[in-house]
Tab-separated table of C-alpha atoms in Angstrom:
chain	number	residue	atom	x	y	z
M	96	UNK	CA	1.632	-11.508	48.558
M	97	UNK	CA	5.188	-10.121	48.237
M	98	UNK	CA	6.212	-6.873	46.545
M	99	UNK	CA	7.480	-8.941	43.343
M	100	UNK	CA	4.144	-10.718	43.138
M	101	UNK	CA	2.223	-7.594	43.416
M	102	UNK	CA	4.232	-5.850	40.785
M	103	UNK	CA	3.896	-8.755	38.398
M	104	UNK	CA	0.092	-8.788	38.883
M	105	UNK	CA	0.104	-5.099	38.240
M	106	UNK	CA	2.132	-5.549	35.053
M	107	UNK	CA	-0.199	-8.272	33.763
M	108	UNK	CA	-3.226	-6.232	34.498
M	109	UNK	CA	-2.030	-3.366	32.616
M	110	UNK	CA	-1.054	-5.367	29.478
M	111	UNK	CA	-4.572	-7.174	29.487
M	112	UNK	CA	-6.240	-3.597	30.005
M	113	UNK	CA	-4.110	-2.296	26.900
M	114	UNK	CA	-5.051	-5.053	24.722
M	115	UNK	CA	-8.698	-4.929	25.727
M	116	UNK	CA	-8.711	-1.254	25.044
M	117	UNK	CA	-7.383	-1.832	21.556
M	118	UNK	CA	-9.641	-4.487	20.569
M	119	UNK	CA	-12.645	-2.251	21.877
M	120	UNK	CA	-11.325	0.649	19.834
M	121	UNK	CA	-11.179	-1.525	16.791
M	122	UNK	CA	-14.575	-2.965	17.170
M	123	UNK	CA	-16.051	0.489	17.758
M	124	UNK	CA	-14.314	1.916	14.710
M	125	UNK	CA	-15.093	-0.931	12.559
M	126	UNK	CA	-18.852	-0.887	13.305
M	127	UNK	CA	-19.692	2.905	13.627
M	128	UNK	CA	-19.802	4.227	9.872
M	129	UNK	CA	-18.735	7.805	10.578
M	130	UNK	CA	-15.712	6.657	12.431
M	131	UNK	CA	-14.762	4.139	9.867
M	132	UNK	CA	-15.020	6.851	7.086
M	133	UNK	CA	-12.955	9.327	9.172
M	134	UNK	CA	-10.409	6.406	9.964
M	135	UNK	CA	-10.062	5.672	6.145
M	136	UNK	CA	-9.480	9.343	5.312
M	137	UNK	CA	-6.938	9.753	8.032
M	138	UNK	CA	-5.104	6.509	6.976
M	139	UNK	CA	-4.787	7.427	3.208
M	140	UNK	CA	-3.676	10.895	4.074
M	141	UNK	CA	-1.138	9.288	6.471
M	142	UNK	CA	0.075	6.935	3.880
M	143	UNK	CA	0.397	9.869	1.171
M	144	UNK	CA	2.329	12.106	3.635
M	145	UNK	CA	4.517	9.231	4.360
M	146	UNK	CA	5.407	8.553	0.814
M	147	UNK	CA	5.894	12.282	0.100
M	148	UNK	CA	7.875	12.941	3.233
M	149	UNK	CA	11.445	12.158	1.824
M	150	UNK	CA	10.683	14.880	-0.942
M	151	UNK	CA	9.952	17.357	1.901
M	152	UNK	CA	13.027	16.332	3.712
M	153	UNK	CA	15.177	17.032	0.384
M	154	UNK	CA	13.533	20.552	0.029
M	155	UNK	CA	14.321	21.340	3.641
M	156	UNK	CA	17.781	20.401	3.169
M	157	UNK	CA	18.025	23.046	0.400
M	158	UNK	CA	16.900	25.604	2.917
M	159	UNK	CA	13.128	25.772	2.346
M	160	UNK	CA	10.950	26.040	5.468
M	161	UNK	CA	8.890	23.029	6.695
M	162	UNK	CA	5.594	24.756	5.907
M	163	UNK	CA	6.562	26.151	2.476
M	164	UNK	CA	8.045	22.749	1.516
M	165	UNK	CA	4.844	21.059	2.413
M	166	UNK	CA	2.765	23.507	0.270
M	167	UNK	CA	5.346	23.327	-2.517
M	168	UNK	CA	4.944	19.551	-2.789
M	169	UNK	CA	1.228	19.261	-2.243
M	170	UNK	CA	0.673	21.976	-5.040
M	171	UNK	CA	3.031	20.170	-7.517
M	172	UNK	CA	1.450	16.599	-6.521
M	173	UNK	CA	-2.091	18.089	-6.936
M	174	UNK	CA	-1.205	19.455	-10.414
M	175	UNK	CA	0.313	16.200	-11.352
M	176	UNK	CA	-2.786	14.272	-10.170
M	177	UNK	CA	-5.295	16.648	-12.068
M	178	UNK	CA	-3.224	16.171	-15.070
M	179	UNK	CA	-3.423	12.349	-14.647
M	180	UNK	CA	-7.305	12.762	-13.917
M	181	UNK	CA	-8.100	14.631	-16.961
M	182	UNK	CA	-5.871	12.886	-19.353
M	183	UNK	CA	-5.535	9.282	-18.341
M	184	UNK	CA	-8.779	8.709	-16.183
M	185	UNK	CA	-11.274	9.536	-19.137
M	186	UNK	CA	-9.246	7.112	-21.387
M	187	UNK	CA	-9.137	4.548	-18.530
M	188	UNK	CA	-13.013	4.732	-18.013
M	189	UNK	CA	-13.625	4.610	-21.790
M	190	UNK	CA	-11.302	1.558	-22.273
M	191	UNK	CA	-12.747	-0.426	-19.253
M	192	UNK	CA	-16.160	0.002	-20.738
M	193	UNK	CA	-15.090	-1.211	-23.956
M	194	UNK	CA	-13.164	-4.014	-22.398
M	195	UNK	CA	-16.331	-5.816	-21.327
M	196	UNK	CA	-17.179	-6.365	-25.102
M	197	UNK	CA	-13.555	-7.580	-25.851
M	198	UNK	CA	-14.222	-10.305	-23.041
M	199	UNK	CA	-16.392	-12.046	-25.570
M	200	UNK	CA	-13.466	-12.441	-28.010
M	201	UNK	CA	-11.353	-13.678	-25.235
M	202	UNK	CA	-14.148	-16.109	-24.431
M	203	UNK	CA	-14.124	-17.462	-28.069
M	204	UNK	CA	-10.419	-18.173	-27.929
M	205	UNK	CA	-10.940	-20.129	-24.494
M	206	UNK	CA	-13.602	-22.163	-26.271
M	207	UNK	CA	-11.397	-22.866	-29.301
M	208	UNK	CA	-8.652	-24.130	-26.988
M	209	UNK	CA	-11.193	-26.125	-25.128
M	210	UNK	CA	-12.183	-27.614	-28.311
M	211	UNK	CA	-8.607	-28.624	-29.029
M	212	UNK	CA	-8.114	-30.041	-25.550
M	213	UNK	CA	-11.379	-32.241	-25.963
M	214	UNK	CA	-10.323	-33.244	-29.411
M	215	UNK	CA	-7.097	-34.846	-28.024
M	216	UNK	CA	-9.168	-37.597	-26.259
M	217	UNK	CA	-12.378	-38.614	-24.778
M	218	UNK	CA	-11.138	-38.459	-21.184
M	219	UNK	CA	-14.003	-37.256	-18.992
M	220	UNK	CA	-11.534	-35.952	-16.129
M	221	UNK	CA	-9.717	-33.881	-18.659
M	222	UNK	CA	-12.910	-32.523	-20.155
M	223	UNK	CA	-14.205	-31.777	-16.600
M	224	UNK	CA	-10.952	-29.874	-15.645
M	225	UNK	CA	-10.959	-28.043	-18.878
M	226	UNK	CA	-14.585	-26.851	-18.244
M	227	UNK	CA	-13.838	-25.937	-14.616
M	228	UNK	CA	-11.020	-23.718	-15.926
M	229	UNK	CA	-13.188	-22.024	-18.483
M	230	UNK	CA	-16.055	-21.372	-16.073
M	231	UNK	CA	-13.428	-19.908	-13.432
M	232	UNK	CA	-11.705	-17.735	-15.879
M	233	UNK	CA	-14.871	-16.635	-17.316
M	234	UNK	CA	-16.250	-15.556	-13.936
M	235	UNK	CA	-12.764	-13.804	-12.903
M	236	UNK	CA	-12.966	-11.775	-16.070
M	237	UNK	CA	-16.498	-10.719	-15.687
M	238	UNK	CA	-15.938	-9.882	-12.055
M	239	UNK	CA	-12.619	-7.986	-12.953
M	240	UNK	CA	-14.350	-5.750	-15.568
M	241	UNK	CA	-17.387	-5.184	-13.271
M	242	UNK	CA	-15.223	-4.304	-10.347
M	243	UNK	CA	-12.891	-2.074	-12.217
M	244	UNK	CA	-15.833	-0.021	-13.546
M	245	UNK	CA	-17.169	0.191	-10.026
M	246	UNK	CA	-13.934	1.345	-8.564
M	247	UNK	CA	-13.314	3.978	-11.340
M	248	UNK	CA	-16.925	5.367	-10.813
M	249	UNK	CA	-16.716	5.398	-6.959
M	250	UNK	CA	-13.488	7.279	-7.139
M	251	UNK	CA	-15.177	10.086	-9.008
M	252	UNK	CA	-18.017	9.980	-6.175
M	253	UNK	CA	-15.699	10.595	-3.277
M	254	UNK	CA	-15.196	14.379	-4.239
M	255	UNK	CA	-15.386	15.405	-0.563
M	256	UNK	CA	-12.523	13.077	0.504
M	257	UNK	CA	-10.529	14.352	-2.465
M	258	UNK	CA	-10.648	18.040	-1.329
M	259	UNK	CA	-10.095	16.919	2.424
M	260	UNK	CA	-7.084	14.711	1.911
M	261	UNK	CA	-4.692	17.162	0.649
M	262	UNK	CA	-5.542	19.489	3.601
M	263	UNK	CA	-4.716	16.635	6.081
M	264	UNK	CA	-1.647	15.620	4.209
M	265	UNK	CA	-0.349	19.393	4.464
M	266	UNK	CA	-0.840	19.304	8.201
M	267	UNK	CA	0.704	15.928	8.425
M	268	UNK	CA	3.898	17.109	6.688
M	269	UNK	CA	4.043	20.572	8.372
M	270	UNK	CA	2.998	19.774	11.840
M	271	UNK	CA	3.913	16.011	11.820
M	272	UNK	CA	6.448	16.311	14.702
M	273	UNK	CA	3.947	18.226	16.850
M	274	UNK	CA	1.139	15.569	16.377
M	275	UNK	CA	3.652	12.899	16.857
M	276	UNK	CA	4.943	14.246	20.268
M	277	UNK	CA	1.215	14.596	21.415
M	278	UNK	CA	0.301	11.245	20.403
M	279	UNK	CA	3.341	9.827	22.348
M	280	UNK	CA	1.526	10.881	25.561
M	281	UNK	CA	-0.478	7.923	25.136
M	282	UNK	CA	2.488	5.540	25.677
M	283	UNK	CA	3.705	5.102	29.318
M	284	UNK	CA	6.823	7.405	29.867
M	285	UNK	CA	9.162	4.476	30.707
M	286	UNK	CA	8.358	2.838	27.339
M	287	UNK	CA	8.620	5.904	25.300
M	288	UNK	CA	12.287	5.396	24.437
M	289	UNK	CA	11.519	2.052	23.143
M	290	UNK	CA	8.499	3.176	21.095
M	291	UNK	CA	10.304	6.028	19.597
M	292	UNK	CA	13.231	3.701	18.475
M	293	UNK	CA	10.724	1.171	16.919
M	294	UNK	CA	8.884	4.061	15.078
M	295	UNK	CA	12.265	5.363	13.833
M	296	UNK	CA	13.338	2.044	12.458
M	297	UNK	CA	10.029	1.508	10.774
M	298	UNK	CA	10.059	4.826	9.230
M	299	UNK	CA	13.372	4.152	7.673
M	300	UNK	CA	12.787	0.947	6.302
M	301	UNK	CA	9.213	1.192	5.139
M	302	UNK	CA	9.713	4.472	3.394
M	303	UNK	CA	12.523	3.254	1.050
M	304	UNK	CA	10.539	-0.110	0.556
M	305	UNK	CA	7.425	1.874	-0.363
M	306	UNK	CA	9.243	4.246	-2.733
M	307	UNK	CA	11.166	1.659	-4.682
M	308	UNK	CA	8.118	-0.508	-5.192
M	309	UNK	CA	6.128	2.549	-6.588
M	310	UNK	CA	9.081	3.451	-8.768
M	311	UNK	CA	9.612	-0.123	-10.121
M	312	UNK	CA	5.673	-0.361	-10.746
M	313	UNK	CA	5.733	3.052	-12.658
M	314	UNK	CA	8.843	1.901	-14.719
M	315	UNK	CA	7.074	-1.576	-15.583
M	316	UNK	CA	3.733	0.281	-16.338
M	317	UNK	CA	5.573	2.811	-18.808
M	318	UNK	CA	7.536	-0.138	-20.469
M	319	UNK	CA	4.502	-2.104	-20.869
M	320	UNK	CA	2.527	0.679	-22.442
M	321	UNK	CA	5.318	1.070	-25.009
M	322	UNK	CA	5.249	-2.583	-25.724
M	323	UNK	CA	1.627	-2.644	-26.009
M	324	UNK	CA	1.528	0.522	-28.102
M	325	UNK	CA	4.266	-0.868	-30.602
M	326	UNK	CA	2.191	-3.987	-31.116
M	327	UNK	CA	-0.937	-1.916	-31.385
M	328	UNK	CA	-2.763	-4.176	-28.725
M	329	UNK	CA	-6.054	-2.721	-27.718
M	330	UNK	CA	-6.481	-0.845	-24.329
M	331	UNK	CA	-2.984	-0.214	-23.735
M	332	UNK	CA	-3.540	2.260	-20.906
M	333	UNK	CA	-5.856	-0.027	-19.091
M	334	UNK	CA	-3.479	-3.033	-19.404
M	335	UNK	CA	-0.387	-1.147	-18.787
M	336	UNK	CA	-1.981	0.430	-15.603
M	337	UNK	CA	-3.002	-2.985	-14.300
M	338	UNK	CA	0.391	-4.516	-14.892
M	339	UNK	CA	2.004	-1.781	-13.045
M	340	UNK	CA	-0.790	-1.919	-10.068
M	341	UNK	CA	-0.299	-5.640	-9.853
M	342	UNK	CA	3.547	-5.489	-10.221
M	343	UNK	CA	3.551	-4.040	-6.620
M	344	UNK	CA	3.090	-7.525	-5.424
M	345	UNK	CA	6.193	-9.591	-5.382
M	346	UNK	CA	6.342	-12.875	-7.371
M	347	UNK	CA	2.733	-13.141	-8.226
M	348	UNK	CA	2.102	-9.697	-9.358
M	349	UNK	CA	4.062	-9.767	-12.623
M	350	UNK	CA	2.093	-13.140	-13.671
M	351	UNK	CA	-1.185	-11.741	-12.737
M	352	UNK	CA	-0.396	-8.404	-14.736
M	353	UNK	CA	0.767	-10.285	-17.769
M	354	UNK	CA	-1.901	-12.555	-18.318
M	355	UNK	CA	-4.604	-10.018	-19.625
M	356	UNK	CA	-2.002	-8.217	-21.715
M	357	UNK	CA	-1.157	-11.637	-23.345
M	358	UNK	CA	-4.831	-12.564	-23.760
M	359	UNK	CA	-5.572	-9.225	-25.334
M	360	UNK	CA	-2.787	-9.676	-27.657
M	361	UNK	CA	-3.903	-13.159	-28.816
M	362	UNK	CA	-7.260	-11.474	-29.756
M	363	UNK	CA	-5.285	-9.399	-32.190
M	364	UNK	CA	-3.058	-12.490	-33.470
M	365	UNK	CA	-1.298	-15.448	-32.157
M	366	UNK	CA	1.876	-13.865	-33.572
M	367	UNK	CA	1.384	-10.754	-31.563
M	368	UNK	CA	0.385	-12.734	-28.626
M	369	UNK	CA	3.681	-14.312	-28.674
M	370	UNK	CA	5.757	-11.413	-29.158
M	371	UNK	CA	4.001	-9.608	-26.282
M	372	UNK	CA	4.374	-12.429	-23.980
M	373	UNK	CA	8.128	-12.540	-24.941
M	374	UNK	CA	8.687	-8.776	-24.385
M	375	UNK	CA	6.720	-9.013	-21.209
M	376	UNK	CA	8.913	-11.819	-20.063
M	377	UNK	CA	12.274	-9.892	-20.754
M	378	UNK	CA	10.737	-6.872	-18.941
M	379	UNK	CA	10.174	-9.117	-15.932
M	380	UNK	CA	13.616	-10.357	-16.123
M	381	UNK	CA	14.920	-6.915	-16.382
M	382	UNK	CA	12.991	-5.820	-13.537
M	383	UNK	CA	13.826	-8.703	-11.328
M	384	UNK	CA	17.480	-9.224	-12.047
M	385	UNK	CA	18.721	-5.698	-12.923
M	386	UNK	CA	16.524	-2.911	-11.456
M	387	UNK	CA	15.194	-4.532	-8.273
M	388	UNK	CA	18.636	-5.767	-6.906
M	389	UNK	CA	20.059	-1.929	-7.422
M	390	UNK	CA	16.937	-0.394	-6.092
M	391	UNK	CA	15.513	-2.672	-3.271
M	392	UNK	CA	17.385	-2.467	0.065
M	393	UNK	CA	18.488	-5.742	1.651
M	394	UNK	CA	16.930	-4.214	5.121
M	395	UNK	CA	13.734	-6.162	4.201
M	396	UNK	CA	15.917	-9.295	4.703
M	397	UNK	CA	13.138	-11.927	4.342
M	398	UNK	CA	13.324	-15.383	2.913
M	399	UNK	CA	11.446	-15.656	-0.406
M	400	UNK	CA	9.616	-18.714	0.899
M	401	UNK	CA	8.403	-16.718	3.771
M	402	UNK	CA	7.439	-14.033	1.582
M	403	UNK	CA	5.247	-16.290	-0.523
M	404	UNK	CA	3.501	-17.657	2.551
M	405	UNK	CA	2.615	-14.157	3.654
M	406	UNK	CA	1.527	-13.231	0.191
M	407	UNK	CA	-0.900	-16.190	0.267
M	408	UNK	CA	-2.101	-15.424	3.805
M	409	UNK	CA	-2.558	-11.739	2.817
M	410	UNK	CA	-4.574	-12.698	-0.468
M	411	UNK	CA	-6.888	-15.103	1.569
M	412	UNK	CA	-7.519	-12.434	4.390
M	413	UNK	CA	-8.095	-9.371	2.224
M	414	UNK	CA	-7.586	-9.978	-1.568
M	415	UNK	CA	-5.416	-7.616	-3.459
M	416	UNK	CA	-5.044	-5.158	-0.644
M	417	UNK	CA	-4.078	-7.943	1.715
M	418	UNK	CA	-1.328	-9.096	-0.796
M	419	UNK	CA	0.088	-5.484	-1.029
M	420	UNK	CA	0.203	-4.975	2.563
M	421	UNK	CA	1.357	-8.309	3.622
M	422	UNK	CA	5.137	-7.518	3.282
M	423	UNK	CA	4.971	-4.042	5.147
M	424	UNK	CA	3.075	-5.628	7.880
M	425	UNK	CA	5.603	-8.443	8.139
M	426	UNK	CA	8.405	-5.931	8.224
M	427	UNK	CA	6.678	-4.032	11.103
M	428	UNK	CA	6.238	-7.226	13.145
M	429	UNK	CA	9.993	-8.156	12.466
M	430	UNK	CA	11.095	-4.626	13.734
M	431	UNK	CA	8.956	-4.743	16.812
M	432	UNK	CA	10.264	-8.282	17.577
M	433	UNK	CA	14.163	-7.282	16.960
M	434	UNK	CA	13.721	-4.110	19.199
M	435	UNK	CA	11.793	-5.950	22.023
M	436	UNK	CA	14.421	-8.669	21.820
M	437	UNK	CA	17.066	-5.900	22.164
M	438	UNK	CA	15.463	-4.073	25.195
M	439	UNK	CA	14.316	-7.210	27.099
M	440	UNK	CA	17.816	-8.930	27.266
R	77	UNK	CA	15.402	11.954	23.899
R	78	UNK	CA	17.618	11.364	26.650
R	79	UNK	CA	20.851	9.866	25.355
R	80	UNK	CA	22.881	7.137	27.406
R	81	UNK	CA	26.556	6.864	27.200
R	82	UNK	CA	27.408	3.260	27.359
R	83	UNK	CA	30.771	1.332	27.803
R	84	UNK	CA	29.614	-1.794	26.100
R	85	UNK	CA	27.929	-1.817	22.786
R	86	UNK	CA	26.104	-4.443	20.565
R	87	UNK	CA	25.885	-4.474	16.908
R	88	UNK	CA	22.080	-3.675	17.151
R	89	UNK	CA	23.037	-0.343	18.620
R	90	UNK	CA	24.643	0.664	15.253
R	91	UNK	CA	22.143	-0.962	12.844
R	92	UNK	CA	20.449	1.877	10.963
R	93	UNK	CA	22.686	4.419	12.422
R	94	UNK	CA	22.949	7.557	10.279
R	95	UNK	CA	26.438	8.479	9.172
R	96	UNK	CA	27.622	11.914	8.266
R	97	UNK	CA	30.940	13.506	7.295
R	98	UNK	CA	32.639	16.385	9.153
R	99	UNK	CA	30.550	18.809	7.082
R	100	UNK	CA	27.447	17.509	8.207
R	101	UNK	CA	26.617	15.929	4.753
R	102	UNK	CA	24.557	12.691	5.010
R	103	UNK	CA	26.396	9.728	3.517
R	104	UNK	CA	24.003	6.758	4.456
R	105	UNK	CA	23.241	4.394	7.144
R	106	UNK	CA	25.000	1.576	8.775
R	107	UNK	CA	24.042	-1.693	7.525
R	108	UNK	CA	26.503	-4.057	9.547
R	109	UNK	CA	29.468	-4.557	11.675
R	110	UNK	CA	32.717	-5.898	10.335
R	111	UNK	CA	34.908	-7.977	12.603
R	112	UNK	CA	38.498	-9.063	12.806
R	113	UNK	CA	38.194	-12.447	14.421
R	114	UNK	CA	41.891	-13.005	14.675
R	115	UNK	CA	42.627	-10.021	16.568
R	116	UNK	CA	38.974	-10.133	18.199
R	117	UNK	CA	38.104	-6.585	17.340
R	118	UNK	CA	35.538	-4.694	15.662
R	119	UNK	CA	37.133	-3.620	12.414
R	120	UNK	CA	34.731	-1.257	10.670
R	121	UNK	CA	31.067	-0.890	9.670
R	122	UNK	CA	29.248	-1.456	6.539
R	123	UNK	CA	27.872	1.670	5.207
R	124	UNK	CA	24.688	1.792	2.844
R	125	UNK	CA	25.208	4.739	0.851
R	126	UNK	CA	22.382	7.344	0.339
R	127	UNK	CA	20.132	7.604	-2.734
R	128	UNK	CA	18.269	4.951	-4.774
R	129	UNK	CA	21.430	2.941	-5.938
R	130	UNK	CA	21.935	1.479	-2.737
R	131	UNK	CA	25.804	1.197	-3.008
R	132	UNK	CA	27.639	-0.690	-0.130
R	133	UNK	CA	30.956	0.712	1.316
R	134	UNK	CA	32.998	-0.135	4.304
R	135	UNK	CA	34.186	2.209	6.812
R	136	UNK	CA	37.116	1.681	9.106
R	137	UNK	CA	36.755	2.304	12.889
R	138	UNK	CA	39.887	4.474	12.792
R	139	UNK	CA	37.862	6.900	10.537
R	140	UNK	CA	34.947	7.093	13.270
R	141	UNK	CA	35.379	10.441	14.948
R	142	UNK	CA	32.287	10.068	17.182
R	143	UNK	CA	29.070	8.394	17.441
R	144	UNK	CA	25.844	8.762	19.403
R	145	UNK	CA	22.331	9.116	17.486
R	146	UNK	CA	24.644	9.871	14.483
R	147	UNK	CA	28.129	8.568	13.406
R	148	UNK	CA	30.540	11.157	12.321
R	149	UNK	CA	33.451	9.791	10.128
R	150	UNK	CA	36.445	11.610	8.675
R	151	UNK	CA	37.029	9.531	5.375
R	152	UNK	CA	35.396	6.575	3.595
R	153	UNK	CA	38.580	4.294	3.645
R	154	UNK	CA	38.672	0.796	2.516
R	155	UNK	CA	38.001	-1.760	4.958
R	156	UNK	CA	37.944	-5.668	4.323
R	157	UNK	CA	36.622	-7.128	7.559
R	158	UNK	CA	34.297	-10.136	7.668
R	159	UNK	CA	30.768	-9.060	8.377
R	160	UNK	CA	29.198	-9.999	11.521
R	161	UNK	CA	26.270	-11.678	9.611
R	162	UNK	CA	28.706	-14.544	8.576
R	163	UNK	CA	28.943	-15.537	12.305
R	164	UNK	CA	25.460	-14.725	13.290
R	165	UNK	CA	23.494	-17.901	13.585
R	166	UNK	CA	26.601	-20.241	13.631
R	167	UNK	CA	26.207	-22.883	16.187
R	168	UNK	CA	28.470	-23.109	19.268
R	169	UNK	CA	29.690	-26.419	20.592
R	170	UNK	CA	31.726	-27.556	23.501
R	171	UNK	CA	34.671	-30.095	23.559
R	172	UNK	CA	32.190	-32.680	24.424
R	173	UNK	CA	30.241	-31.883	21.156
R	174	UNK	CA	27.373	-30.409	23.200
R	175	UNK	CA	25.426	-27.603	21.244
R	176	UNK	CA	25.245	-24.736	23.433
R	177	UNK	CA	23.350	-22.298	21.220
R	178	UNK	CA	23.452	-19.950	18.045
R	179	UNK	CA	25.238	-16.770	17.963
R	180	UNK	CA	22.816	-13.892	18.399
R	181	UNK	CA	24.972	-10.808	19.267
R	182	UNK	CA	28.363	-9.680	20.287
R	183	UNK	CA	29.427	-7.168	23.198
R	184	UNK	CA	32.306	-4.907	22.427
R	185	UNK	CA	33.630	-1.881	24.109
R	186	UNK	CA	33.608	1.617	22.494
R	187	UNK	CA	36.959	2.735	23.220
R	188	UNK	CA	39.183	0.052	21.502
R	189	UNK	CA	36.387	-1.668	19.809
R	190	UNK	CA	37.450	-5.049	21.311
R	191	UNK	CA	35.058	-8.040	21.216
R	192	UNK	CA	34.387	-9.072	24.782
R	193	UNK	CA	31.781	-11.717	24.559
R	194	UNK	CA	29.123	-13.615	22.461
R	195	UNK	CA	25.528	-13.678	23.143
R	196	UNK	CA	23.959	-17.132	22.472
R	197	UNK	CA	20.167	-17.601	21.823
R	198	UNK	CA	18.914	-21.282	22.499
R	199	UNK	CA	15.274	-21.100	21.830
R	200	UNK	CA	12.439	-18.546	22.160
R	201	UNK	CA	11.074	-19.970	25.519
R	202	UNK	CA	14.280	-21.266	26.906
R	203	UNK	CA	15.640	-17.459	26.333
R	204	UNK	CA	12.675	-16.112	28.248
R	205	UNK	CA	12.850	-18.606	31.235
R	206	UNK	CA	16.438	-19.165	31.560
R	207	UNK	CA	18.114	-16.097	29.691
R	208	UNK	CA	20.704	-15.770	26.903
R	209	UNK	CA	23.953	-17.298	27.699
R	210	UNK	CA	26.941	-14.895	27.504
R	211	UNK	CA	30.402	-16.389	26.530
R	212	UNK	CA	33.631	-14.667	26.804
R	213	UNK	CA	35.660	-14.286	23.505
R	214	UNK	CA	38.860	-15.695	25.166
R	215	UNK	CA	37.777	-19.123	25.089
R	216	UNK	CA	36.370	-19.484	21.497
R	217	UNK	CA	37.596	-20.630	18.240
R	218	UNK	CA	35.562	-19.363	15.235
R	219	UNK	CA	35.577	-21.795	12.405
R	220	UNK	CA	33.909	-21.787	8.853
R	221	UNK	CA	30.574	-23.286	10.036
R	222	UNK	CA	30.600	-23.466	13.797
R	223	UNK	CA	32.296	-22.065	16.866
R	224	UNK	CA	34.243	-24.121	19.619
R	225	UNK	CA	34.575	-23.305	23.293
R	226	UNK	CA	37.846	-24.487	24.374
R	227	UNK	CA	37.223	-24.969	27.996
R	228	UNK	CA	33.802	-24.752	29.664
R	229	UNK	CA	33.426	-22.117	32.135
R	230	UNK	CA	32.074	-24.182	35.106
R	231	UNK	CA	32.736	-21.654	37.928
R	232	UNK	CA	30.711	-18.804	36.574
R	233	UNK	CA	28.222	-18.790	33.889
R	234	UNK	CA	26.831	-15.471	32.490
R	235	UNK	CA	23.248	-15.094	31.407
R	236	UNK	CA	21.365	-12.238	30.315
R	237	UNK	CA	17.992	-12.574	31.609
R	238	UNK	CA	14.721	-11.019	30.495
R	239	UNK	CA	14.028	-7.694	32.391
R	240	UNK	CA	11.556	-4.924	31.910
R	241	UNK	CA	11.643	-2.744	28.900
């Protein structure tokens, strides 16, 4: 075996070993409960630190120390979250409890709609489709209210994590560079330049994408709240929160978010339902045609068809979380491919 | 990080590069490269301004003082060059109407910003096994939809082959 063949064999063995180690680590982390819990806390802390980092950079440009700026930002964010927790959270919990009783009203509307459809003709197929739609919608609504209550209650149960996360976020912000340099030791020396470049590019693109998505969701949430408040629709906080949350998902999110608002508005009166749906449609058009092009960077640079496929795939794999993370994961893959393509040729 | 001084650059070297003015103020990042195809030079760069508004401006190469990890410019003057994205993906044909590949990158030098060559991509696996063909700019005519090679370089063919990272 010549020198070149031996070198190639070595490289292949190295790559296989790396992949095998990653898979082994993933299996261990997934199955060992303690490690899983730890990884979740670290991941959530990292995401929060990642989102807050631009604010820290801005404070540092004004001359504030790295550690002091981290403390200031965490302090302000904690106060903000505590205010939300004590003002919004109880109303959200109360509304979600009452929402289950309102589902009966929505069911009555669906039954009356079903009767209208049945009255149009005696076609067995149409009747079957209609009853399937009713059953699935009923299940979805029951599951939604049960899951929402469970999520809200379990958020209160994770008190330990809530106190630990700000501390971890502080260390990620103040000593992030040191941690990053120490983690880089895992990467082979010759590849460190490539990995550094990939991580730098990922930071630049993902940071702006995440902040813009959150900003758009907050704006949509506030505007939806104002619309529902004006038309005196029940559960405005819960519905606007839901619409804001679902708005993070491109293309499908606004539709998923608008449906509960419209259904709730219809329980008040048909006229309110129509007005709310018109206003929500105008909101979505404003967000899609005015706000988003101004705020969203074209660095994402993905064809809308590809985006839709990714969202469907993400939804099938991991539900709502999958749909939220489908686009960032695709951005990461695209950046890695671009950089490898650059360095390989 | 060890910084290399290169003589030949590609558009990817400038993508997402930070831009600052002479006072060190952060202006934005580079989003693209502008070309003057008639003179076969890189005319300027597209600057995506800082902030949420995402304003796009163009900077001339004459305003570039220096660049490395960060580009320093003297002034944001107007530049009307065609962006590289317009020719990226264009198909390249020879005089016998044979499709040679699609434009992926350009090579240009950093002193005069002269475009030296175009890198073609043919396909994922073909690029890995055979490499990406490099065509010199002298023999090319850039059209609206495609690029034409005037004379086929039969004596020497340039390829950029896969090598270690």
